[in-house]
mmCIF file of N, CA and C in Angstrom:
data_model
loop_
_atom_site.group_PDB
_atom_site.id
_atom_site.type_symbol
_atom_site.label_atom_id
_atom_site.label_comp_id
_atom_site.label_asym_id
_atom_site.label_seq_id
_atom_site.Cartn_x
_atom_site.Cartn_y
_atom_site.Cartn_z
ATOM 1 N N VAL I 731 -111.684 150.446 -26.078
ATOM 2 C CA VAL I 731 -111.183 151.669 -26.771
ATOM 3 C C VAL I 731 -109.933 151.320 -27.580
ATOM 4 N N PRO I 732 -110.003 151.490 -28.867
ATOM 5 C CA PRO I 732 -108.879 151.073 -29.705
ATOM 6 C C PRO I 732 -107.619 151.849 -29.481
ATOM 7 N N LEU I 733 -107.738 153.174 -29.162
ATOM 8 C CA LEU I 733 -106.577 154.053 -28.910
ATOM 9 C C LEU I 733 -106.744 154.778 -27.595
ATOM 10 N N ALA I 734 -105.652 154.856 -26.843
ATOM 11 C CA ALA I 734 -105.676 155.529 -25.554
ATOM 12 C C ALA I 734 -104.601 156.632 -25.556
ATOM 13 N N ALA I 735 -105.041 157.874 -25.603
ATOM 14 C CA ALA I 735 -104.108 158.980 -25.555
ATOM 15 C C ALA I 735 -103.792 159.438 -24.182
ATOM 16 N N SER I 736 -102.598 159.827 -23.891
ATOM 17 C CA SER I 736 -102.183 160.262 -22.576
ATOM 18 C C SER I 736 -101.049 161.268 -22.756
ATOM 19 N N GLY I 737 -100.683 161.931 -21.604
ATOM 20 C CA GLY I 737 -99.520 162.797 -21.596
ATOM 21 C C GLY I 737 -99.859 164.284 -21.582
ATOM 22 N N GLY I 738 -101.136 164.612 -21.643
ATOM 23 C CA GLY I 738 -101.487 166.039 -21.662
ATOM 24 C C GLY I 738 -101.337 166.641 -20.248
ATOM 25 N N GLY I 739 -101.463 167.952 -20.189
ATOM 26 C CA GLY I 739 -101.280 168.630 -18.889
ATOM 27 C C GLY I 739 -101.176 170.104 -19.048
ATOM 28 N N LEU I 740 -100.830 170.715 -17.976
ATOM 29 C CA LEU I 740 -100.653 172.182 -17.961
ATOM 30 C C LEU I 740 -99.142 172.521 -18.033
ATOM 31 N N VAL I 741 -98.773 173.352 -18.957
ATOM 32 C CA VAL I 741 -97.325 173.649 -19.161
ATOM 33 C C VAL I 741 -97.258 175.171 -19.458
ATOM 34 N N PRO I 742 -96.180 175.830 -18.975
ATOM 35 C CA PRO I 742 -95.985 177.245 -19.264
ATOM 36 C C PRO I 742 -95.566 177.469 -20.694
ATOM 37 N N PRO I 743 -95.736 178.617 -21.247
ATOM 38 C CA PRO I 743 -95.305 178.909 -22.648
ATOM 39 C C PRO I 743 -93.791 178.594 -22.784
ATOM 40 N N GLY I 744 -93.428 177.985 -23.880
ATOM 41 C CA GLY I 744 -92.031 177.562 -24.134
ATOM 42 C C GLY I 744 -91.680 176.203 -23.612
ATOM 43 N N GLY I 745 -92.563 175.606 -22.819
ATOM 44 C CA GLY I 745 -92.311 174.323 -22.262
ATOM 45 C C GLY I 745 -92.607 173.172 -23.213
ATOM 46 N N PRO I 746 -92.198 171.904 -22.832
ATOM 47 C CA PRO I 746 -92.432 170.777 -23.633
ATOM 48 C C PRO I 746 -93.500 169.791 -23.022
ATOM 49 N N LEU I 747 -94.051 168.999 -23.831
ATOM 50 C CA LEU I 747 -94.895 167.838 -23.410
ATOM 51 C C LEU I 747 -94.734 166.752 -24.453
ATOM 52 N N ARG I 748 -94.885 165.521 -23.984
ATOM 53 C CA ARG I 748 -94.936 164.350 -24.910
ATOM 54 C C ARG I 748 -96.183 163.658 -24.769
ATOM 55 N N LEU I 749 -96.939 163.606 -25.854
ATOM 56 C CA LEU I 749 -98.183 162.826 -25.864
ATOM 57 C C LEU I 749 -97.918 161.381 -26.306
ATOM 58 N N SER I 750 -98.660 160.457 -25.810
ATOM 59 C CA SER I 750 -98.576 159.026 -26.228
ATOM 60 C C SER I 750 -99.884 158.543 -26.677
ATOM 61 N N CYS I 751 -99.914 157.672 -27.579
ATOM 62 C CA CYS I 751 -101.140 157.020 -28.094
ATOM 63 C C CYS I 751 -100.905 155.564 -28.136
ATOM 64 N N LEU I 752 -101.530 154.764 -27.248
ATOM 65 C CA LEU I 752 -101.332 153.353 -27.145
ATOM 66 C C LEU I 752 -102.453 152.659 -27.917
ATOM 67 N N ALA I 753 -102.030 151.806 -28.876
ATOM 68 C CA ALA I 753 -102.989 151.095 -29.681
ATOM 69 C C ALA I 753 -103.299 149.737 -29.054
ATOM 70 N N SER I 754 -104.547 149.303 -29.186
ATOM 71 C CA SER I 754 -104.962 148.024 -28.633
ATOM 72 C C SER I 754 -104.791 146.911 -29.617
ATOM 73 N N PHE I 755 -104.217 147.226 -30.778
ATOM 74 C CA PHE I 755 -104.092 146.286 -31.903
ATOM 75 C C PHE I 755 -102.654 146.362 -32.426
ATOM 76 N N LYS I 756 -102.250 145.428 -33.226
ATOM 77 C CA LYS I 756 -100.961 145.404 -33.884
ATOM 78 C C LYS I 756 -101.011 146.490 -34.950
ATOM 79 N N MET I 757 -100.142 147.436 -34.812
ATOM 80 C CA MET I 757 -100.244 148.697 -35.611
ATOM 81 C C MET I 757 -99.278 148.805 -36.780
ATOM 82 N N ASP I 758 -98.590 147.754 -37.116
ATOM 83 C CA ASP I 758 -97.485 147.868 -38.122
ATOM 84 C C ASP I 758 -97.987 148.418 -39.458
ATOM 85 N N TYR I 759 -99.204 148.164 -39.862
ATOM 86 C CA TYR I 759 -99.667 148.541 -41.168
ATOM 87 C C TYR I 759 -100.651 149.711 -41.163
ATOM 88 N N TYR I 760 -100.696 150.368 -40.004
ATOM 89 C CA TYR I 760 -101.611 151.479 -39.831
ATOM 90 C C TYR I 760 -100.839 152.805 -39.882
ATOM 91 N N ALA I 761 -101.512 153.777 -40.502
ATOM 92 C CA ALA I 761 -101.028 155.180 -40.435
ATOM 93 C C ALA I 761 -101.740 155.848 -39.288
ATOM 94 N N PHE I 762 -101.022 156.771 -38.622
ATOM 95 C CA PHE I 762 -101.559 157.475 -37.476
ATOM 96 C C PHE I 762 -101.511 158.962 -37.668
ATOM 97 N N ALA I 763 -102.370 159.653 -36.922
ATOM 98 C CA ALA I 763 -102.365 161.125 -36.981
ATOM 99 C C ALA I 763 -102.752 161.659 -35.622
ATOM 100 N N TRP I 764 -102.368 162.907 -35.402
ATOM 101 C CA TRP I 764 -102.837 163.664 -34.270
ATOM 102 C C TRP I 764 -103.715 164.806 -34.748
ATOM 103 N N PHE I 765 -104.834 165.056 -34.086
ATOM 104 C CA PHE I 765 -105.656 166.181 -34.384
ATOM 105 C C PHE I 765 -105.861 166.929 -33.048
ATOM 106 N N ARG I 766 -106.299 168.163 -33.136
ATOM 107 C CA ARG I 766 -106.611 168.921 -31.930
ATOM 108 C C ARG I 766 -107.843 169.795 -32.123
ATOM 109 N N GLN I 767 -108.476 170.081 -31.049
ATOM 110 C CA GLN I 767 -109.691 170.934 -31.134
ATOM 111 C C GLN I 767 -109.679 171.846 -29.919
ATOM 112 N N ALA I 768 -109.632 173.167 -30.184
ATOM 113 C CA ALA I 768 -109.708 174.169 -29.153
ATOM 114 C C ALA I 768 -111.162 174.588 -28.966
ATOM 115 N N PRO I 769 -111.521 175.094 -27.792
ATOM 116 C CA PRO I 769 -112.880 175.495 -27.571
ATOM 117 C C PRO I 769 -113.365 176.513 -28.596
ATOM 118 N N GLY I 770 -114.546 176.235 -29.151
ATOM 119 C CA GLY I 770 -115.095 177.134 -30.137
ATOM 120 C C GLY I 770 -114.516 177.093 -31.494
ATOM 121 N N LYS I 771 -113.582 176.154 -31.704
ATOM 122 C CA LYS I 771 -112.902 176.023 -33.040
ATOM 123 C C LYS I 771 -113.159 174.619 -33.601
ATOM 124 N N GLU I 772 -112.936 174.556 -34.892
ATOM 125 C CA GLU I 772 -113.081 173.238 -35.586
ATOM 126 C C GLU I 772 -111.825 172.397 -35.269
ATOM 127 N N ARG I 773 -112.050 171.069 -35.413
ATOM 128 C CA ARG I 773 -110.906 170.171 -35.254
ATOM 129 C C ARG I 773 -109.857 170.393 -36.373
ATOM 130 N N GLU I 774 -108.621 170.369 -35.900
ATOM 131 C CA GLU I 774 -107.486 170.782 -36.740
ATOM 132 C C GLU I 774 -106.516 169.599 -36.841
ATOM 133 N N TRP I 775 -106.011 169.260 -38.074
ATOM 134 C CA TRP I 775 -104.997 168.276 -38.206
ATOM 135 C C TRP I 775 -103.708 168.863 -37.720
ATOM 136 N N VAL I 776 -102.903 168.100 -37.029
ATOM 137 C CA VAL I 776 -101.630 168.502 -36.446
ATOM 138 C C VAL I 776 -100.444 167.790 -37.135
ATOM 139 N N SER I 777 -100.492 166.466 -37.131
ATOM 140 C CA SER I 777 -99.390 165.687 -37.656
ATOM 141 C C SER I 777 -99.833 164.333 -38.024
ATOM 142 N N ALA I 778 -99.063 163.630 -38.829
ATOM 143 C CA ALA I 778 -99.361 162.288 -39.239
ATOM 144 C C ALA I 778 -98.060 161.528 -39.596
ATOM 145 N N ILE I 779 -98.192 160.258 -39.469
ATOM 146 C CA ILE I 779 -96.985 159.403 -39.803
ATOM 147 C C ILE I 779 -97.466 158.143 -40.531
ATOM 148 N N SER I 780 -96.805 157.871 -41.614
ATOM 149 C CA SER I 780 -97.171 156.680 -42.392
ATOM 150 C C SER I 780 -96.533 155.416 -41.730
ATOM 151 N N SER I 781 -97.021 154.276 -42.183
ATOM 152 C CA SER I 781 -96.381 153.039 -41.693
ATOM 153 C C SER I 781 -95.414 152.477 -42.689
ATOM 154 N N SER I 782 -95.624 152.849 -43.944
ATOM 155 C CA SER I 782 -94.788 152.278 -45.044
ATOM 156 C C SER I 782 -93.351 152.748 -44.944
ATOM 157 N N ASP I 783 -93.111 153.989 -44.769
ATOM 158 C CA ASP I 783 -91.752 154.523 -44.651
ATOM 159 C C ASP I 783 -91.578 155.400 -43.422
ATOM 160 N N GLU I 784 -92.592 155.462 -42.555
ATOM 161 C CA GLU I 784 -92.588 156.180 -41.320
ATOM 162 C C GLU I 784 -92.262 157.690 -41.567
ATOM 163 N N SER I 785 -92.661 158.137 -42.753
ATOM 164 C CA SER I 785 -92.381 159.575 -43.046
ATOM 165 C C SER I 785 -93.364 160.479 -42.249
ATOM 166 N N PRO I 786 -92.900 161.491 -41.633
ATOM 167 C CA PRO I 786 -93.755 162.336 -40.860
ATOM 168 C C PRO I 786 -94.287 163.524 -41.675
ATOM 169 N N HIS I 787 -95.453 164.059 -41.260
ATOM 170 C CA HIS I 787 -96.029 165.190 -41.882
ATOM 171 C C HIS I 787 -96.572 166.102 -40.773
ATOM 172 N N TYR I 788 -96.460 167.416 -41.037
ATOM 173 C CA TYR I 788 -96.812 168.435 -40.033
ATOM 174 C C TYR I 788 -97.629 169.577 -40.602
ATOM 175 N N ALA I 789 -98.537 170.048 -39.773
ATOM 176 C CA ALA I 789 -99.212 171.286 -40.127
ATOM 177 C C ALA I 789 -98.192 172.457 -40.002
ATOM 178 N N ASP I 790 -98.358 173.483 -40.793
ATOM 179 C CA ASP I 790 -97.430 174.602 -40.785
ATOM 180 C C ASP I 790 -97.333 175.198 -39.366
ATOM 181 N N SER I 791 -98.412 175.177 -38.683
ATOM 182 C CA SER I 791 -98.468 175.868 -37.370
ATOM 183 C C SER I 791 -97.552 175.164 -36.304
ATOM 184 N N VAL I 792 -97.187 173.881 -36.575
ATOM 185 C CA VAL I 792 -96.393 173.176 -35.578
ATOM 186 C C VAL I 792 -95.038 172.745 -36.135
ATOM 187 N N LYS I 793 -94.872 172.927 -37.397
ATOM 188 C CA LYS I 793 -93.621 172.473 -38.020
ATOM 189 C C LYS I 793 -92.382 173.118 -37.359
ATOM 190 N N GLY I 794 -91.366 172.306 -37.052
ATOM 191 C CA GLY I 794 -90.216 172.754 -36.376
ATOM 192 C C GLY I 794 -90.352 172.726 -34.855
ATOM 193 N N ARG I 795 -91.508 172.545 -34.313
ATOM 194 C CA ARG I 795 -91.718 172.453 -32.872
ATOM 195 C C ARG I 795 -92.215 171.093 -32.390
ATOM 196 N N PHE I 796 -93.001 170.389 -33.254
ATOM 197 C CA PHE I 796 -93.494 169.078 -32.896
ATOM 198 C C PHE I 796 -92.819 168.007 -33.639
ATOM 199 N N THR I 797 -92.754 166.841 -33.053
ATOM 200 C CA THR I 797 -92.141 165.680 -33.710
ATOM 201 C C THR I 797 -92.956 164.457 -33.466
ATOM 202 N N ILE I 798 -93.424 163.820 -34.561
ATOM 203 C CA ILE I 798 -94.226 162.567 -34.408
ATOM 204 C C ILE I 798 -93.291 161.395 -34.634
ATOM 205 N N SER I 799 -93.542 160.298 -33.885
ATOM 206 C CA SER I 799 -92.710 159.083 -34.035
ATOM 207 C C SER I 799 -93.638 157.918 -33.651
ATOM 208 N N ARG I 800 -93.135 156.715 -33.984
ATOM 209 C CA ARG I 800 -93.893 155.552 -33.677
ATOM 210 C C ARG I 800 -92.977 154.412 -33.215
ATOM 211 N N ASP I 801 -93.467 153.545 -32.330
ATOM 212 C CA ASP I 801 -92.703 152.357 -31.895
ATOM 213 C C ASP I 801 -93.670 151.214 -31.998
ATOM 214 N N ASN I 802 -93.611 150.474 -33.160
ATOM 215 C CA ASN I 802 -94.560 149.387 -33.418
ATOM 216 C C ASN I 802 -94.500 148.342 -32.336
ATOM 217 N N ALA I 803 -93.283 148.052 -31.811
ATOM 218 C CA ALA I 803 -93.110 146.994 -30.798
ATOM 219 C C ALA I 803 -93.904 147.366 -29.560
ATOM 220 N N LYS I 804 -93.970 148.629 -29.234
ATOM 221 C CA LYS I 804 -94.721 149.077 -28.049
ATOM 222 C C LYS I 804 -96.126 149.526 -28.383
ATOM 223 N N ARG I 805 -96.502 149.378 -29.611
ATOM 224 C CA ARG I 805 -97.856 149.760 -30.069
ATOM 225 C C ARG I 805 -98.176 151.226 -29.637
ATOM 226 N N THR I 806 -97.187 152.068 -29.823
ATOM 227 C CA THR I 806 -97.360 153.487 -29.348
ATOM 228 C C THR I 806 -96.890 154.424 -30.377
ATOM 229 N N VAL I 807 -97.632 155.521 -30.495
ATOM 230 C CA VAL I 807 -97.273 156.694 -31.337
ATOM 231 C C VAL I 807 -97.088 157.870 -30.398
ATOM 232 N N TYR I 808 -96.043 158.642 -30.643
ATOM 233 C CA TYR I 808 -95.734 159.785 -29.795
ATOM 234 C C TYR I 808 -95.836 161.075 -30.539
ATOM 235 N N LEU I 809 -96.137 162.116 -29.757
ATOM 236 C CA LEU I 809 -96.073 163.482 -30.309
ATOM 237 C C LEU I 809 -95.269 164.335 -29.296
ATOM 238 N N GLN I 810 -93.999 164.536 -29.667
ATOM 239 C CA GLN I 810 -93.170 165.428 -28.846
ATOM 240 C C GLN I 810 -93.432 166.846 -29.216
ATOM 241 N N MET I 811 -93.884 167.625 -28.228
ATOM 242 C CA MET I 811 -94.222 169.005 -28.484
ATOM 243 C C MET I 811 -93.259 169.912 -27.721
ATOM 244 N N ASP I 812 -92.511 170.741 -28.449
ATOM 245 C CA ASP I 812 -91.574 171.621 -27.829
ATOM 246 C C ASP I 812 -92.012 173.097 -28.063
ATOM 247 N N ASN I 813 -91.440 173.975 -27.267
ATOM 248 C CA ASN I 813 -91.781 175.396 -27.394
ATOM 249 C C ASN I 813 -93.283 175.659 -27.529
ATOM 250 N N LEU I 814 -93.990 175.052 -26.653
ATOM 251 C CA LEU I 814 -95.462 175.223 -26.684
ATOM 252 C C LEU I 814 -95.864 176.633 -26.424
ATOM 253 N N GLN I 815 -96.924 177.042 -27.148
ATOM 254 C CA GLN I 815 -97.489 178.349 -27.078
ATOM 255 C C GLN I 815 -98.962 178.299 -26.687
ATOM 256 N N PRO I 816 -99.503 179.416 -26.148
ATOM 257 C CA PRO I 816 -100.903 179.442 -25.749
ATOM 258 C C PRO I 816 -101.859 178.947 -26.804
ATOM 259 N N GLU I 817 -101.559 179.249 -28.108
ATOM 260 C CA GLU I 817 -102.416 178.844 -29.173
ATOM 261 C C GLU I 817 -102.374 177.340 -29.412
ATOM 262 N N ASP I 818 -101.538 176.644 -28.765
ATOM 263 C CA ASP I 818 -101.542 175.180 -28.826
ATOM 264 C C ASP I 818 -102.520 174.524 -27.894
ATOM 265 N N THR I 819 -103.082 175.316 -27.018
ATOM 266 C CA THR I 819 -104.060 174.799 -26.008
ATOM 267 C C THR I 819 -105.229 174.187 -26.769
ATOM 268 N N ALA I 820 -105.528 172.923 -26.465
ATOM 269 C CA ALA I 820 -106.556 172.161 -27.161
ATOM 270 C C ALA I 820 -106.684 170.773 -26.561
ATOM 271 N N LEU I 821 -107.737 170.132 -26.959
ATOM 272 C CA LEU I 821 -107.865 168.650 -26.677
ATOM 273 C C LEU I 821 -107.272 167.941 -27.856
ATOM 274 N N TYR I 822 -106.281 167.109 -27.586
ATOM 275 C CA TYR I 822 -105.542 166.458 -28.626
ATOM 276 C C TYR I 822 -106.059 164.986 -28.759
ATOM 277 N N TYR I 823 -106.305 164.621 -30.003
ATOM 278 C CA TYR I 823 -106.768 163.242 -30.324
ATOM 279 C C TYR I 823 -105.763 162.498 -31.186
ATOM 280 N N CYS I 824 -105.608 161.228 -30.967
ATOM 281 C CA CYS I 824 -104.881 160.444 -31.895
ATOM 282 C C CYS I 824 -105.863 159.624 -32.719
ATOM 283 N N ALA I 825 -105.472 159.281 -33.920
ATOM 284 C CA ALA I 825 -106.405 158.512 -34.857
ATOM 285 C C ALA I 825 -105.519 157.587 -35.644
ATOM 286 N N ALA I 826 -106.189 156.501 -36.140
ATOM 287 C CA ALA I 826 -105.471 155.491 -36.918
ATOM 288 C C ALA I 826 -106.316 155.063 -38.088
ATOM 289 N N LYS I 827 -105.664 154.660 -39.176
ATOM 290 C CA LYS I 827 -106.411 154.062 -40.271
ATOM 291 C C LYS I 827 -105.620 152.908 -40.798
ATOM 292 N N ASN I 828 -106.399 151.905 -41.262
ATOM 293 C CA ASN I 828 -105.831 150.637 -41.754
ATOM 294 C C ASN I 828 -105.315 150.776 -43.133
ATOM 295 N N TYR I 829 -104.374 151.634 -43.338
ATOM 296 C CA TYR I 829 -103.743 151.876 -44.641
ATOM 297 C C TYR I 829 -102.403 152.515 -44.338
ATOM 298 N N PRO I 830 -101.318 152.135 -45.063
ATOM 299 C CA PRO I 830 -100.061 152.611 -44.655
ATOM 300 C C PRO I 830 -99.695 154.090 -44.914
ATOM 301 N N VAL I 831 -100.461 154.747 -45.769
ATOM 302 C CA VAL I 831 -100.133 156.104 -46.131
ATOM 303 C C VAL I 831 -100.901 157.106 -45.280
ATOM 304 N N ALA I 832 -100.224 158.080 -44.708
ATOM 305 C CA ALA I 832 -100.866 159.011 -43.802
ATOM 306 C C ALA I 832 -101.684 160.010 -44.581
ATOM 307 N N SER I 833 -102.627 160.599 -43.852
ATOM 308 C CA SER I 833 -103.524 161.640 -44.464
ATOM 309 C C SER I 833 -103.791 162.739 -43.456
ATOM 310 N N MET I 834 -104.128 163.887 -43.927
ATOM 311 C CA MET I 834 -104.535 164.974 -43.041
ATOM 312 C C MET I 834 -106.043 165.109 -42.963
ATOM 313 N N SER I 835 -106.772 164.224 -43.562
ATOM 314 C CA SER I 835 -108.215 164.286 -43.516
ATOM 315 C C SER I 835 -108.717 163.398 -42.427
ATOM 316 N N ALA I 836 -109.499 163.980 -41.494
ATOM 317 C CA ALA I 836 -110.085 163.197 -40.416
ATOM 318 C C ALA I 836 -111.033 162.136 -40.873
ATOM 319 N N ALA I 837 -111.630 162.334 -42.026
ATOM 320 C CA ALA I 837 -112.725 161.407 -42.476
ATOM 321 C C ALA I 837 -112.193 160.008 -42.838
ATOM 322 N N VAL I 838 -110.862 159.900 -43.073
ATOM 323 C CA VAL I 838 -110.365 158.598 -43.441
ATOM 324 C C VAL I 838 -109.887 157.767 -42.309
ATOM 325 N N TYR I 839 -109.870 158.325 -41.139
ATOM 326 C CA TYR I 839 -109.379 157.631 -39.950
ATOM 327 C C TYR I 839 -110.509 156.870 -39.288
ATOM 328 N N SER I 840 -110.375 155.612 -39.051
ATOM 329 C CA SER I 840 -111.475 154.789 -38.529
ATOM 330 C C SER I 840 -111.413 154.679 -36.990
ATOM 331 N N TYR I 841 -110.253 154.801 -36.461
ATOM 332 C CA TYR I 841 -110.068 154.582 -34.963
ATOM 333 C C TYR I 841 -109.646 155.873 -34.329
ATOM 334 N N TRP I 842 -110.228 156.210 -33.194
ATOM 335 C CA TRP I 842 -109.958 157.439 -32.504
ATOM 336 C C TRP I 842 -109.738 157.185 -30.991
ATOM 337 N N GLY I 843 -108.833 157.946 -30.404
ATOM 338 C CA GLY I 843 -108.674 157.907 -28.968
ATOM 339 C C GLY I 843 -109.622 158.875 -28.303
ATOM 340 N N GLN I 844 -109.582 158.911 -26.950
ATOM 341 C CA GLN I 844 -110.548 159.750 -26.219
ATOM 342 C C GLN I 844 -110.149 161.143 -26.028
ATOM 343 N N GLY I 845 -108.904 161.527 -26.409
ATOM 344 C CA GLY I 845 -108.430 162.854 -26.301
ATOM 345 C C GLY I 845 -107.716 163.108 -24.967
ATOM 346 N N THR I 846 -106.696 163.990 -25.007
ATOM 347 C CA THR I 846 -105.946 164.355 -23.820
ATOM 348 C C THR I 846 -105.781 165.936 -23.878
ATOM 349 N N GLN I 847 -106.038 166.584 -22.778
ATOM 350 C CA GLN I 847 -106.075 168.008 -22.745
ATOM 351 C C GLN I 847 -104.667 168.592 -22.602
ATOM 352 N N VAL I 848 -104.306 169.526 -23.427
ATOM 353 C CA VAL I 848 -103.031 170.264 -23.327
ATOM 354 C C VAL I 848 -103.403 171.716 -23.110
ATOM 355 N N THR I 849 -102.895 172.275 -22.020
ATOM 356 C CA THR I 849 -103.172 173.692 -21.703
ATOM 357 C C THR I 849 -101.819 174.397 -21.505
ATOM 358 N N VAL I 850 -101.635 175.448 -22.329
ATOM 359 C CA VAL I 850 -100.388 176.186 -22.215
ATOM 360 C C VAL I 850 -100.723 177.579 -21.672
ATOM 361 N N SER I 851 -100.195 177.795 -20.485
ATOM 362 C CA SER I 851 -100.549 179.021 -19.759
ATOM 363 C C SER I 851 -99.500 179.275 -18.688
ATOM 364 N N SER I 852 -99.280 180.583 -18.459
ATOM 365 C CA SER I 852 -98.368 180.931 -17.353
ATOM 366 C C SER I 852 -99.146 181.159 -16.071
#
């Protein structure tokens, strides 16, 4: 498995979680993204980070609450999620593409993790 996502769980509204995505390859020149899919809904882009300048990008629905970051030495990408809300409940996937510029299109990502479940409920 090229990417292994972890860190999901059950959290009350307003709580935090940090997701991790461990790459099995040297990731310095890869852009990464997080997507999510809730039951009965289409997959949704959440956030992405480039490798060239590590600039982050966020969907409007999570801007100001989520923070994406990367640690190339640890081969890991993180998604810090704060002030979680019930509408954030979904299966979260990390994805990578062998190109430095991030994208919000799932079609351009070649590598995917297995998904980690995030449930926000009281």
